[in-house]
PDB file of C-alpha atoms and ligand atoms in Angstrom:
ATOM      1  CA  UNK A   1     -13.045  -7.590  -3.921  1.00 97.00           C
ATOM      2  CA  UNK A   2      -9.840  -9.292  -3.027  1.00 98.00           C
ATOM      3  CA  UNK A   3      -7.205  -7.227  -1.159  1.00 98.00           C
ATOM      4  CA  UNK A   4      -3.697  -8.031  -1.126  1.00 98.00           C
ATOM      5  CA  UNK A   5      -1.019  -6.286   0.875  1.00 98.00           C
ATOM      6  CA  UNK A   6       2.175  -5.581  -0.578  1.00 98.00           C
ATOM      7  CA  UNK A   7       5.648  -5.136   1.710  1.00 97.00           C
ATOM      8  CA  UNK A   8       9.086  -4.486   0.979  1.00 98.00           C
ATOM      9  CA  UNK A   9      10.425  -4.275   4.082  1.00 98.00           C
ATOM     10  CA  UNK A  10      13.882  -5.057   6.298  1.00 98.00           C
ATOM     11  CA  UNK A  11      14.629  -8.327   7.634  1.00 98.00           C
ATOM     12  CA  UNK A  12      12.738  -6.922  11.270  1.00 98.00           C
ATOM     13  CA  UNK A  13       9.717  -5.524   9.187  1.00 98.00           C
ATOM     14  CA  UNK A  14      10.863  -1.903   8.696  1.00 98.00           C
ATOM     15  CA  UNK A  15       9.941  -0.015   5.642  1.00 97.00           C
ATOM     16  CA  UNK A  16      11.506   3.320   5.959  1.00 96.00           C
ATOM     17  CA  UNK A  17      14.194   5.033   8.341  1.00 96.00           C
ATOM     18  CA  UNK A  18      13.426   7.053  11.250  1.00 95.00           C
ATOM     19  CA  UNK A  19      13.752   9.736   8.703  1.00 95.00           C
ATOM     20  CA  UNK A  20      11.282   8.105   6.030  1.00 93.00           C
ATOM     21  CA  UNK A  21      13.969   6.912   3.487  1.00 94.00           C
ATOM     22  CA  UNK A  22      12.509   3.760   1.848  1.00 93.00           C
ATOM     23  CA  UNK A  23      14.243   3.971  -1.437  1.00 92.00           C
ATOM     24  CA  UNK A  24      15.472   1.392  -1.628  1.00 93.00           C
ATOM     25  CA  UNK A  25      15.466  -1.393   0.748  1.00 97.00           C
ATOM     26  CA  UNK A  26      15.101  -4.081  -1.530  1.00 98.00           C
ATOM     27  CA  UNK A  27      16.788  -4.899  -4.762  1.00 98.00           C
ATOM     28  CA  UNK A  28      16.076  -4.764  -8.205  1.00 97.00           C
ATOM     29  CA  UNK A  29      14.719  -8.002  -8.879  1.00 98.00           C
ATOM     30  CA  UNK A  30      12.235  -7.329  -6.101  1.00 98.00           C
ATOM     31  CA  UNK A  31      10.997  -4.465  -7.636  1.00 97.00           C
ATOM     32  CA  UNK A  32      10.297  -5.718 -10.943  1.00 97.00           C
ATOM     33  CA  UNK A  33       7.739  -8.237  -8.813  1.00 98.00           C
ATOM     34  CA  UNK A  34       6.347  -5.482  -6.896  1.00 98.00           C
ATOM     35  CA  UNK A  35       5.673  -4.086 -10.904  1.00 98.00           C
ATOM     36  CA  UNK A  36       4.401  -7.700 -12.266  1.00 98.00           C
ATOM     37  CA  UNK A  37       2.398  -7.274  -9.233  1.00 98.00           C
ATOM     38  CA  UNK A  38       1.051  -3.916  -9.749  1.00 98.00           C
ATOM     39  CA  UNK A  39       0.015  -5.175 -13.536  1.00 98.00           C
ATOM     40  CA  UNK A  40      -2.148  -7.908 -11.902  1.00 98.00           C
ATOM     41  CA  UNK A  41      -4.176  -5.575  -9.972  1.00 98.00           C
ATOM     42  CA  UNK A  42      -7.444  -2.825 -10.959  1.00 98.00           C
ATOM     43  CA  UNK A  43      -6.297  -0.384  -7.951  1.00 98.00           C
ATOM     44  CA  UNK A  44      -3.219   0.470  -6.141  1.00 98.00           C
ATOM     45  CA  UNK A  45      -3.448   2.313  -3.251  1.00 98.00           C
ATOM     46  CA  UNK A  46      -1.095   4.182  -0.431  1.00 98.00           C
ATOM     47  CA  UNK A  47      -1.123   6.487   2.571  1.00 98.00           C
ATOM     48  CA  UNK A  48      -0.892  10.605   1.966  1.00 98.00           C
ATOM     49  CA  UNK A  49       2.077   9.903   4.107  1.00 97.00           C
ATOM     50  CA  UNK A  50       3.744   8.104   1.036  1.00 97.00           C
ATOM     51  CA  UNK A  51       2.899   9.765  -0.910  1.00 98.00           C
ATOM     52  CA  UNK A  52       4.448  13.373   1.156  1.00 97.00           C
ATOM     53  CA  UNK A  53       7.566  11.324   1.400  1.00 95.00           C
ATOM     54  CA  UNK A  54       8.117   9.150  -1.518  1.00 95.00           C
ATOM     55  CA  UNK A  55       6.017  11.365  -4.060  1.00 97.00           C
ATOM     56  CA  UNK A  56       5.515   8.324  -6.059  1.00 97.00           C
ATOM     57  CA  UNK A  57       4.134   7.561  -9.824  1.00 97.00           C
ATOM     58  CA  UNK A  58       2.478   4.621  -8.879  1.00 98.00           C
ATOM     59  CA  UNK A  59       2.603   2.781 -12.456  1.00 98.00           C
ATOM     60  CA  UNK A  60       2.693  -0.578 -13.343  1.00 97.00           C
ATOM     61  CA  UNK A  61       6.480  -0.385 -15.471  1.00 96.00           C
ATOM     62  CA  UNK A  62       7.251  -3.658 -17.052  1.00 96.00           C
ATOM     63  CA  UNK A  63      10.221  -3.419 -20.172  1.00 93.00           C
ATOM     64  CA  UNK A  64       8.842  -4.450 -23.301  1.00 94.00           C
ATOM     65  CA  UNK A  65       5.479  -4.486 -22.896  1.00 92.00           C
ATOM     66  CA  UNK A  66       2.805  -2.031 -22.592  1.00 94.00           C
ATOM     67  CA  UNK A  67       0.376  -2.531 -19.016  1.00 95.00           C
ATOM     68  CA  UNK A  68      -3.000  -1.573 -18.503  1.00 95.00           C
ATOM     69  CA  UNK A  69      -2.683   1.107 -15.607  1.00 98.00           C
ATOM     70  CA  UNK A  70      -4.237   0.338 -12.566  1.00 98.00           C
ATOM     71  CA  UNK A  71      -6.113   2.986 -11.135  1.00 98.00           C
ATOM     72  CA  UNK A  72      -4.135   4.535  -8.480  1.00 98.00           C
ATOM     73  CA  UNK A  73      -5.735   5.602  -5.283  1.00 98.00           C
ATOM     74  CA  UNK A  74      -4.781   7.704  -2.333  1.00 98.00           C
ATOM     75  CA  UNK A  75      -6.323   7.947   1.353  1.00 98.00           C
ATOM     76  CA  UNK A  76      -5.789  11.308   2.499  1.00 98.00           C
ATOM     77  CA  UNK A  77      -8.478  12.762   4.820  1.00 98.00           C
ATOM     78  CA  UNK A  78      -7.484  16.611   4.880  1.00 98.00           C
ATOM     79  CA  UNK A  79      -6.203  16.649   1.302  1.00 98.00           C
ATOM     80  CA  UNK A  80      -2.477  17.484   1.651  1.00 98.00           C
ATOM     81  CA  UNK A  81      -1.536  15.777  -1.565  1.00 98.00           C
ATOM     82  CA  UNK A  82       0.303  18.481  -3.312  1.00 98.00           C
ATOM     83  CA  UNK A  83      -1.058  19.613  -6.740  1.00 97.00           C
ATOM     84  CA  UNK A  84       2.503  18.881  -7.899  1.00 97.00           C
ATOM     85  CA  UNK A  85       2.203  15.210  -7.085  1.00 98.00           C
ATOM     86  CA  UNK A  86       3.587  13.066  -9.694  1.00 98.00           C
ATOM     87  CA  UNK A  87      -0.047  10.910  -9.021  1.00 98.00           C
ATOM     88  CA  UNK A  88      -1.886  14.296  -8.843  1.00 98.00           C
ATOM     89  CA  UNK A  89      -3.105  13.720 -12.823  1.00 97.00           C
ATOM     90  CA  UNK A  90      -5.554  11.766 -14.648  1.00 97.00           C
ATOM     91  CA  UNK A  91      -6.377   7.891 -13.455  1.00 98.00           C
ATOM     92  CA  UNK A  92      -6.160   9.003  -9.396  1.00 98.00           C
ATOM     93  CA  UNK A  93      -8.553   8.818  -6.995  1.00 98.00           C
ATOM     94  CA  UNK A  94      -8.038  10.468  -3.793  1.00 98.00           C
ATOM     95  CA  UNK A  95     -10.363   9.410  -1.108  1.00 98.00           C
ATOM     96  CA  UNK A  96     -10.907  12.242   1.491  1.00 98.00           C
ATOM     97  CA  UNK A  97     -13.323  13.331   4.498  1.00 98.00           C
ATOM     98  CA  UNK A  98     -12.599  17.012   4.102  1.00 97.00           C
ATOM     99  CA  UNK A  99     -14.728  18.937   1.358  1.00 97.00           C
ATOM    100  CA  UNK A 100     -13.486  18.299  -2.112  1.00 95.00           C
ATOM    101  CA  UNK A 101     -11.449  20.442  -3.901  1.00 95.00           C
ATOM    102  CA  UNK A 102      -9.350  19.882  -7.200  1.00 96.00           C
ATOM    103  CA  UNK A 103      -5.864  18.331  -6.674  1.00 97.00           C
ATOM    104  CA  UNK A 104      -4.388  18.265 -10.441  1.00 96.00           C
ATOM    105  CA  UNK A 105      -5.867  16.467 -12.559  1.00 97.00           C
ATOM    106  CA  UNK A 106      -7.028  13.424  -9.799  1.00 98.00           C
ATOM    107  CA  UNK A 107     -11.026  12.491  -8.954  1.00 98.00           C
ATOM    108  CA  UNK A 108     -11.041  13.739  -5.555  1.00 98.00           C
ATOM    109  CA  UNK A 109     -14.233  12.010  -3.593  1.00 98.00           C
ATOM    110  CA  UNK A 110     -15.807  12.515   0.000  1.00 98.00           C
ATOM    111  CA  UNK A 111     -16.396   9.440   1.592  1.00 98.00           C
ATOM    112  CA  UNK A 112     -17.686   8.393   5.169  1.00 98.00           C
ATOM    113  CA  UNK A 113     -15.382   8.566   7.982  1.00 98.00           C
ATOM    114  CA  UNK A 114     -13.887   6.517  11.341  1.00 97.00           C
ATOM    115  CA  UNK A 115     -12.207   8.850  13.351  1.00 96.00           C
ATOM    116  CA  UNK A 116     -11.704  11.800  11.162  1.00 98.00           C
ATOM    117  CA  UNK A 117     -10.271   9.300   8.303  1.00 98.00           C
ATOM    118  CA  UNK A 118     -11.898   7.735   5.258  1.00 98.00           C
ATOM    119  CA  UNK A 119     -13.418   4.643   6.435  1.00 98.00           C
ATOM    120  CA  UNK A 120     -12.260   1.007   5.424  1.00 98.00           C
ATOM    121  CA  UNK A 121     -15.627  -0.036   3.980  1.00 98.00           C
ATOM    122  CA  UNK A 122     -16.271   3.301   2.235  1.00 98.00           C
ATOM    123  CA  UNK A 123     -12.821   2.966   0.899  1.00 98.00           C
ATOM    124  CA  UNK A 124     -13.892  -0.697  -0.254  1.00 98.00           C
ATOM    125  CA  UNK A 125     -17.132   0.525  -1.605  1.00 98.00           C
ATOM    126  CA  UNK A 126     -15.897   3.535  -3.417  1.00 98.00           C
ATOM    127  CA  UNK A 127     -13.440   1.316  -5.567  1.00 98.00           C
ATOM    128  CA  UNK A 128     -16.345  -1.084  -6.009  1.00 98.00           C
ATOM    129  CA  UNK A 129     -18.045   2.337  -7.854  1.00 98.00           C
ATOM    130  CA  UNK A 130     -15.002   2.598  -9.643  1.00 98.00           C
ATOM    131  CA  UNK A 131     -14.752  -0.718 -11.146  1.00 98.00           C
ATOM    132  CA  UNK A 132     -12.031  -2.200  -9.320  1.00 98.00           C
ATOM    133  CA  UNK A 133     -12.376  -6.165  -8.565  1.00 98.00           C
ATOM    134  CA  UNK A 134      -8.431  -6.157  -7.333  1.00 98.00           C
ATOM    135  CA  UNK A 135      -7.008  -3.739  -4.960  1.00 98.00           C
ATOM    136  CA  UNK A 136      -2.649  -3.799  -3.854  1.00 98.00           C
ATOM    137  CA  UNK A 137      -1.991  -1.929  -0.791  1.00 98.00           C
ATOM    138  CA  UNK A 138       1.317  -0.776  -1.182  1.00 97.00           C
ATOM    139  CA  UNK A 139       1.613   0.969   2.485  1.00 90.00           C
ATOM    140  CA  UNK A 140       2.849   2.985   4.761  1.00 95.00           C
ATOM    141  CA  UNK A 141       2.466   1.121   7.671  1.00 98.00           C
ATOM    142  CA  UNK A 142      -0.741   3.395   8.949  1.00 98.00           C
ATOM    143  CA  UNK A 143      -2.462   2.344   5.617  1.00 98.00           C
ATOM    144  CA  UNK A 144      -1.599  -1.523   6.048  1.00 98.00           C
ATOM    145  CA  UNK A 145      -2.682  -1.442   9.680  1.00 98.00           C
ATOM    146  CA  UNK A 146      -6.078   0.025   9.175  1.00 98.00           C
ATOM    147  CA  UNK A 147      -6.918  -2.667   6.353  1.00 98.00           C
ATOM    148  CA  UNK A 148      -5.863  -5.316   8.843  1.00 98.00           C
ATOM    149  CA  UNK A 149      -7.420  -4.003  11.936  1.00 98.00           C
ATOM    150  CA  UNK A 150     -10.679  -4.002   9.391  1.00 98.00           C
ATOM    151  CA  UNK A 151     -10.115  -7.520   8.733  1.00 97.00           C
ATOM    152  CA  UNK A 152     -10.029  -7.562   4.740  1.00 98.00           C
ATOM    153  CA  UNK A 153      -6.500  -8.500   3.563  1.00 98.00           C
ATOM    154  CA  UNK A 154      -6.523 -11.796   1.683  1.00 98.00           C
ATOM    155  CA  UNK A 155      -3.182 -12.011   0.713  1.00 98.00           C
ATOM    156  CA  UNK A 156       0.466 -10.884   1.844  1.00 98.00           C
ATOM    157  CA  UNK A 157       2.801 -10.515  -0.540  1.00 98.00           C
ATOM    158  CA  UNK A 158       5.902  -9.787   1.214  1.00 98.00           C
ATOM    159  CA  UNK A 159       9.614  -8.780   0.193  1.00 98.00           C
ATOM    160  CA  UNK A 160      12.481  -9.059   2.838  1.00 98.00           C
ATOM    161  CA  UNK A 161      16.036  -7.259   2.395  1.00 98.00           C
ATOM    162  CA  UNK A 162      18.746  -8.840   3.886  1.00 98.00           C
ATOM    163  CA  UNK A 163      19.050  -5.587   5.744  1.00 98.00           C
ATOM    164  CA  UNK A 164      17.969  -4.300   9.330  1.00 98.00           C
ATOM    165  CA  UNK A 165      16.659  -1.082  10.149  1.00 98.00           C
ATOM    166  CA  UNK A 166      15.746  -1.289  14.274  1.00 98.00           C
ATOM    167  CA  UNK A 167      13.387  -0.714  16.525  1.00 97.00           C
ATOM    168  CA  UNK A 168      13.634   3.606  15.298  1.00 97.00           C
ATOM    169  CA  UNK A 169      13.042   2.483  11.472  1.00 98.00           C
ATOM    170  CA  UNK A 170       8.799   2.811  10.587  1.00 97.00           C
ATOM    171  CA  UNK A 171       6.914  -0.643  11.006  1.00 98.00           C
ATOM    172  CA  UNK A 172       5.579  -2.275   7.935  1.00 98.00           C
ATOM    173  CA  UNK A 173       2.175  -2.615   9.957  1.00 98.00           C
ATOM    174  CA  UNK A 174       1.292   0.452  12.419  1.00 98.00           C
ATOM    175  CA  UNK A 175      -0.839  -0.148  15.662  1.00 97.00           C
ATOM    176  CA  UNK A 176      -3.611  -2.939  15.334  1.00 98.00           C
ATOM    177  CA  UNK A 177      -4.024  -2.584  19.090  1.00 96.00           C
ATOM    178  CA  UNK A 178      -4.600  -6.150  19.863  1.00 97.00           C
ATOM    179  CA  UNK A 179      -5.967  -7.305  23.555  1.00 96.00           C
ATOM    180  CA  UNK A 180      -4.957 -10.940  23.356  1.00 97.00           C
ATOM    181  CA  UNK A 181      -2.445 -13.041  20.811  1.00 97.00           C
ATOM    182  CA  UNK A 182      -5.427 -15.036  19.795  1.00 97.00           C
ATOM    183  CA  UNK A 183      -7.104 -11.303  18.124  1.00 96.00           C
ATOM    184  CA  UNK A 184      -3.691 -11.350  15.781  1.00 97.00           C
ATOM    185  CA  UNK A 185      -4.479 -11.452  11.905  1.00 97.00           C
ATOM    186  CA  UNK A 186      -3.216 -15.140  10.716  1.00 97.00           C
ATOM    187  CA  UNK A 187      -1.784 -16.262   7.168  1.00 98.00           C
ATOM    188  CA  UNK A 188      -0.934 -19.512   6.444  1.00 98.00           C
ATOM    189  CA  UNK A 189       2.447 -19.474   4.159  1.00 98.00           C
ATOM    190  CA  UNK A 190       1.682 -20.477   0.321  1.00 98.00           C
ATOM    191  CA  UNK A 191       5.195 -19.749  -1.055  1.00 98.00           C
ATOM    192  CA  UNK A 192       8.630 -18.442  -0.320  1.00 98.00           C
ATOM    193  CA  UNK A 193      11.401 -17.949  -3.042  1.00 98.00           C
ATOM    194  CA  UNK A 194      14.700 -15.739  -3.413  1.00 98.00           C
ATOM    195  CA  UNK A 195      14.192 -13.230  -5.581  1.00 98.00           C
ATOM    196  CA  UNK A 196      18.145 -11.515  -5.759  1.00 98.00           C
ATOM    197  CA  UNK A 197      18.974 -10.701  -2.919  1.00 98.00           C
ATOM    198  CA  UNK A 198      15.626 -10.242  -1.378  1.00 98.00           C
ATOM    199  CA  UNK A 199      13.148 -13.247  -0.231  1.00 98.00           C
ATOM    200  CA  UNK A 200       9.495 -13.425  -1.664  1.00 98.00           C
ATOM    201  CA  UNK A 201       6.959 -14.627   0.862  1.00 98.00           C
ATOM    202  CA  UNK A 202       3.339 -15.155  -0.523  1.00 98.00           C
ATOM    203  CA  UNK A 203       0.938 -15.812   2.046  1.00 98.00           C
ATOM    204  CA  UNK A 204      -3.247 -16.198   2.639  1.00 98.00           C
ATOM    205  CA  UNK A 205      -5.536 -14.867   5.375  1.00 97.00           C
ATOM    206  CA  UNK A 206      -6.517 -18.231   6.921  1.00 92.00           C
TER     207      UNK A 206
HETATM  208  N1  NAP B   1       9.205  -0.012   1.840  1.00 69.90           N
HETATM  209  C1  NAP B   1       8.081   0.171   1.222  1.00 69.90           C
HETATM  210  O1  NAP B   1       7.671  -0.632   0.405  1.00 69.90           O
HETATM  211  C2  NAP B   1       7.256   1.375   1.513  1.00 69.90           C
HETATM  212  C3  NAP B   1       5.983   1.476   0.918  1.00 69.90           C
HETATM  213  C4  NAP B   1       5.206   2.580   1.227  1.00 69.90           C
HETATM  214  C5  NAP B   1       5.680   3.545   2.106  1.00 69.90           C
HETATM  215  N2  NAP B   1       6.904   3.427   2.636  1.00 69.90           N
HETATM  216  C6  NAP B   1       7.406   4.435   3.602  1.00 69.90           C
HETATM  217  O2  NAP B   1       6.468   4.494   4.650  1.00 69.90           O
HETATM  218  C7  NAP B   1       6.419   5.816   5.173  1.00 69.90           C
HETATM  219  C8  NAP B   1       4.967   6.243   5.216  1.00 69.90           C
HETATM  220  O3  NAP B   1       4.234   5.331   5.983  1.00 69.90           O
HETATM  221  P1  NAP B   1       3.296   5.818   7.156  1.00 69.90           P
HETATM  222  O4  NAP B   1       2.821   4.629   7.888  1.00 69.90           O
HETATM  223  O5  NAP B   1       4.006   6.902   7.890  1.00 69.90           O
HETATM  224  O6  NAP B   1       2.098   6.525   6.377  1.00 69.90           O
HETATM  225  P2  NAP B   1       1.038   6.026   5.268  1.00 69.90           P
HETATM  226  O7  NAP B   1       0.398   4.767   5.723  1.00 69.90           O
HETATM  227  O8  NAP B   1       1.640   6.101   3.925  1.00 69.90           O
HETATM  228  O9  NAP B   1      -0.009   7.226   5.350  1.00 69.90           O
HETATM  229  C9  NAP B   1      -0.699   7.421   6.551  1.00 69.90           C
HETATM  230  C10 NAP B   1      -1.598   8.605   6.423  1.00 69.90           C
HETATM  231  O10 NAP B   1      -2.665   8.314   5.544  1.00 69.90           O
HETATM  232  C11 NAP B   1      -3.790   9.028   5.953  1.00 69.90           C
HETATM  233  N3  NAP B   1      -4.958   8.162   6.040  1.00 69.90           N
HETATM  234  C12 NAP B   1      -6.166   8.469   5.527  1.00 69.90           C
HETATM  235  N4  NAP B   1      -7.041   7.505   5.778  1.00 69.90           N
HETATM  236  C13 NAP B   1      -6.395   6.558   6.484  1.00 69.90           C
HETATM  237  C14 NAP B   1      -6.806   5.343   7.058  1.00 69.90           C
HETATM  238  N5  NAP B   1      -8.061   4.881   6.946  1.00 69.90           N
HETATM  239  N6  NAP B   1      -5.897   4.626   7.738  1.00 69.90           N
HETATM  240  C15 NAP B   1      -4.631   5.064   7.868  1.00 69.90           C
HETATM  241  N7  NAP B   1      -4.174   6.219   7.345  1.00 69.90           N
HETATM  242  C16 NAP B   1      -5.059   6.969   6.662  1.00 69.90           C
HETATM  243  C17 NAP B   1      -3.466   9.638   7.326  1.00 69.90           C
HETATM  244  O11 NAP B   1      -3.173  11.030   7.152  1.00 69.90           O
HETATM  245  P3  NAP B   1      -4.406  12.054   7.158  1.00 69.90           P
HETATM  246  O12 NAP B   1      -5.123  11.808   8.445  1.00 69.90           O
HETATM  247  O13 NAP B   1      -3.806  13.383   7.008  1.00 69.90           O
HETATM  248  O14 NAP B   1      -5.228  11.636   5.985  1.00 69.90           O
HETATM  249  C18 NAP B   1      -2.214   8.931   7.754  1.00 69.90           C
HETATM  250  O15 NAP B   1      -1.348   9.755   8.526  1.00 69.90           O
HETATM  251  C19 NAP B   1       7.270   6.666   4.270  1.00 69.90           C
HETATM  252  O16 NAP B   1       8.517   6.855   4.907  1.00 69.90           O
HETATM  253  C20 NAP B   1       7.452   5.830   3.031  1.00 69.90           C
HETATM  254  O17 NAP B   1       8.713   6.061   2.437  1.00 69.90           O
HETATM  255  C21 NAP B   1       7.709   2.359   2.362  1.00 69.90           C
END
């Protein structure tokens, strides 16, 4: 399955305020990618903790043309994604630990855990089962820093406002609680173009 992680983030890699606003850092142009990009992909998938904050749709929107959804997918170990979740509906899966109950009209699935959370490769292998080849992981920063301490991302595609946020602002990429420099996830850079305002860097996991 091929992973890619998807940022939109401030110039020094913040995603949200201190207080969790995200919406938006970057510009227009940037998010019409970010909805090419969803398009392109079988799964998208975020944190419970976006989707408390943002309460997202998580839909591919493109004008003028009519996308295949992806299927949108939510890690969320105690299941505190509220019924009333714009996601909570039909074409959601919600991957928990806790026993399943019903959350609108989303699958809601048990899978193994790593320290009381859903697992990486049960994650992987439960969107395997459901027929995804292509998975974006659109954040928060928790979310992207459990698929990189796991070692899976292929791909970055990154977005960078011409804004900064500071060292109180949330991190694109949470803890990977590295020992040495030389245990640091590494890209090699395959593209970088303006996109309005905002810069598009595409990289791959070397
Ligand atoms: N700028 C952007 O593009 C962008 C994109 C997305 C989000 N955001 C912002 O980012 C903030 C949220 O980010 P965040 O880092 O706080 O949270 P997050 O990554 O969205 O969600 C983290 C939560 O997901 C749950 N989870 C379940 N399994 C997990 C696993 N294996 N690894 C990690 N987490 C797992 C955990 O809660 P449980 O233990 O309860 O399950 C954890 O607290 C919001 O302010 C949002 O607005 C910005």
């Amino acid at each position: 399955m091929r992973i890619t992680l998807k940022l939109a983030t401030s110039l020094d890699g913040r995603i949200a305020t201190a207080s969790g606003e995200s919406q938006w850092i970057t510009g227009e142009a940037a998010r019409l990618e970010g909805h090419r990009l969803r398009a392109a992909h079988d799964a998208i998938l975020v944190g419970v903790e976006t989707v408390l904050q943002d309460d997202p749709e998580l839909t591919a929107r493109l004008p003028g043309r009519s996308v295949d959804q992806p299927l949108r997918v939510v890690l969320d170990s105690r299941l505190r994604t509220p019924q009333t979740a714009k996601l909570a509906g039909e074409n959601t899966l919600i991957l928990t630990v806790a026993d399943p109950r019903s959350v609108g009209a989303a699958e809601v699935k048990r899978v193994e855990a790593d320290e009381g959370r859903p697992a990486i490769p049960a994650v992987l292998k439960a969107l395997k089962a459901a027929g995804a080849k292509s998975v974006l992981i659109e954040g928060g920063g928790q979310v992207a820093a459990s698929f990189l301490r796991a070692g899976v991302v292929d791909a970055l595609e990154w977005f960078r406002a011409p804004i900064l946020l500071g060292g109180d602002g949330r991190p694109c990429v949470a803890s990977l609680a590295l020992a040495k420099l030389s245990d640091a996830p590494k890209f090699r850079r395959l593209g970088v173009e303006p996109v309005g305002d905002d810069l598009w860097e595409r990289y791959g996991r070397l």
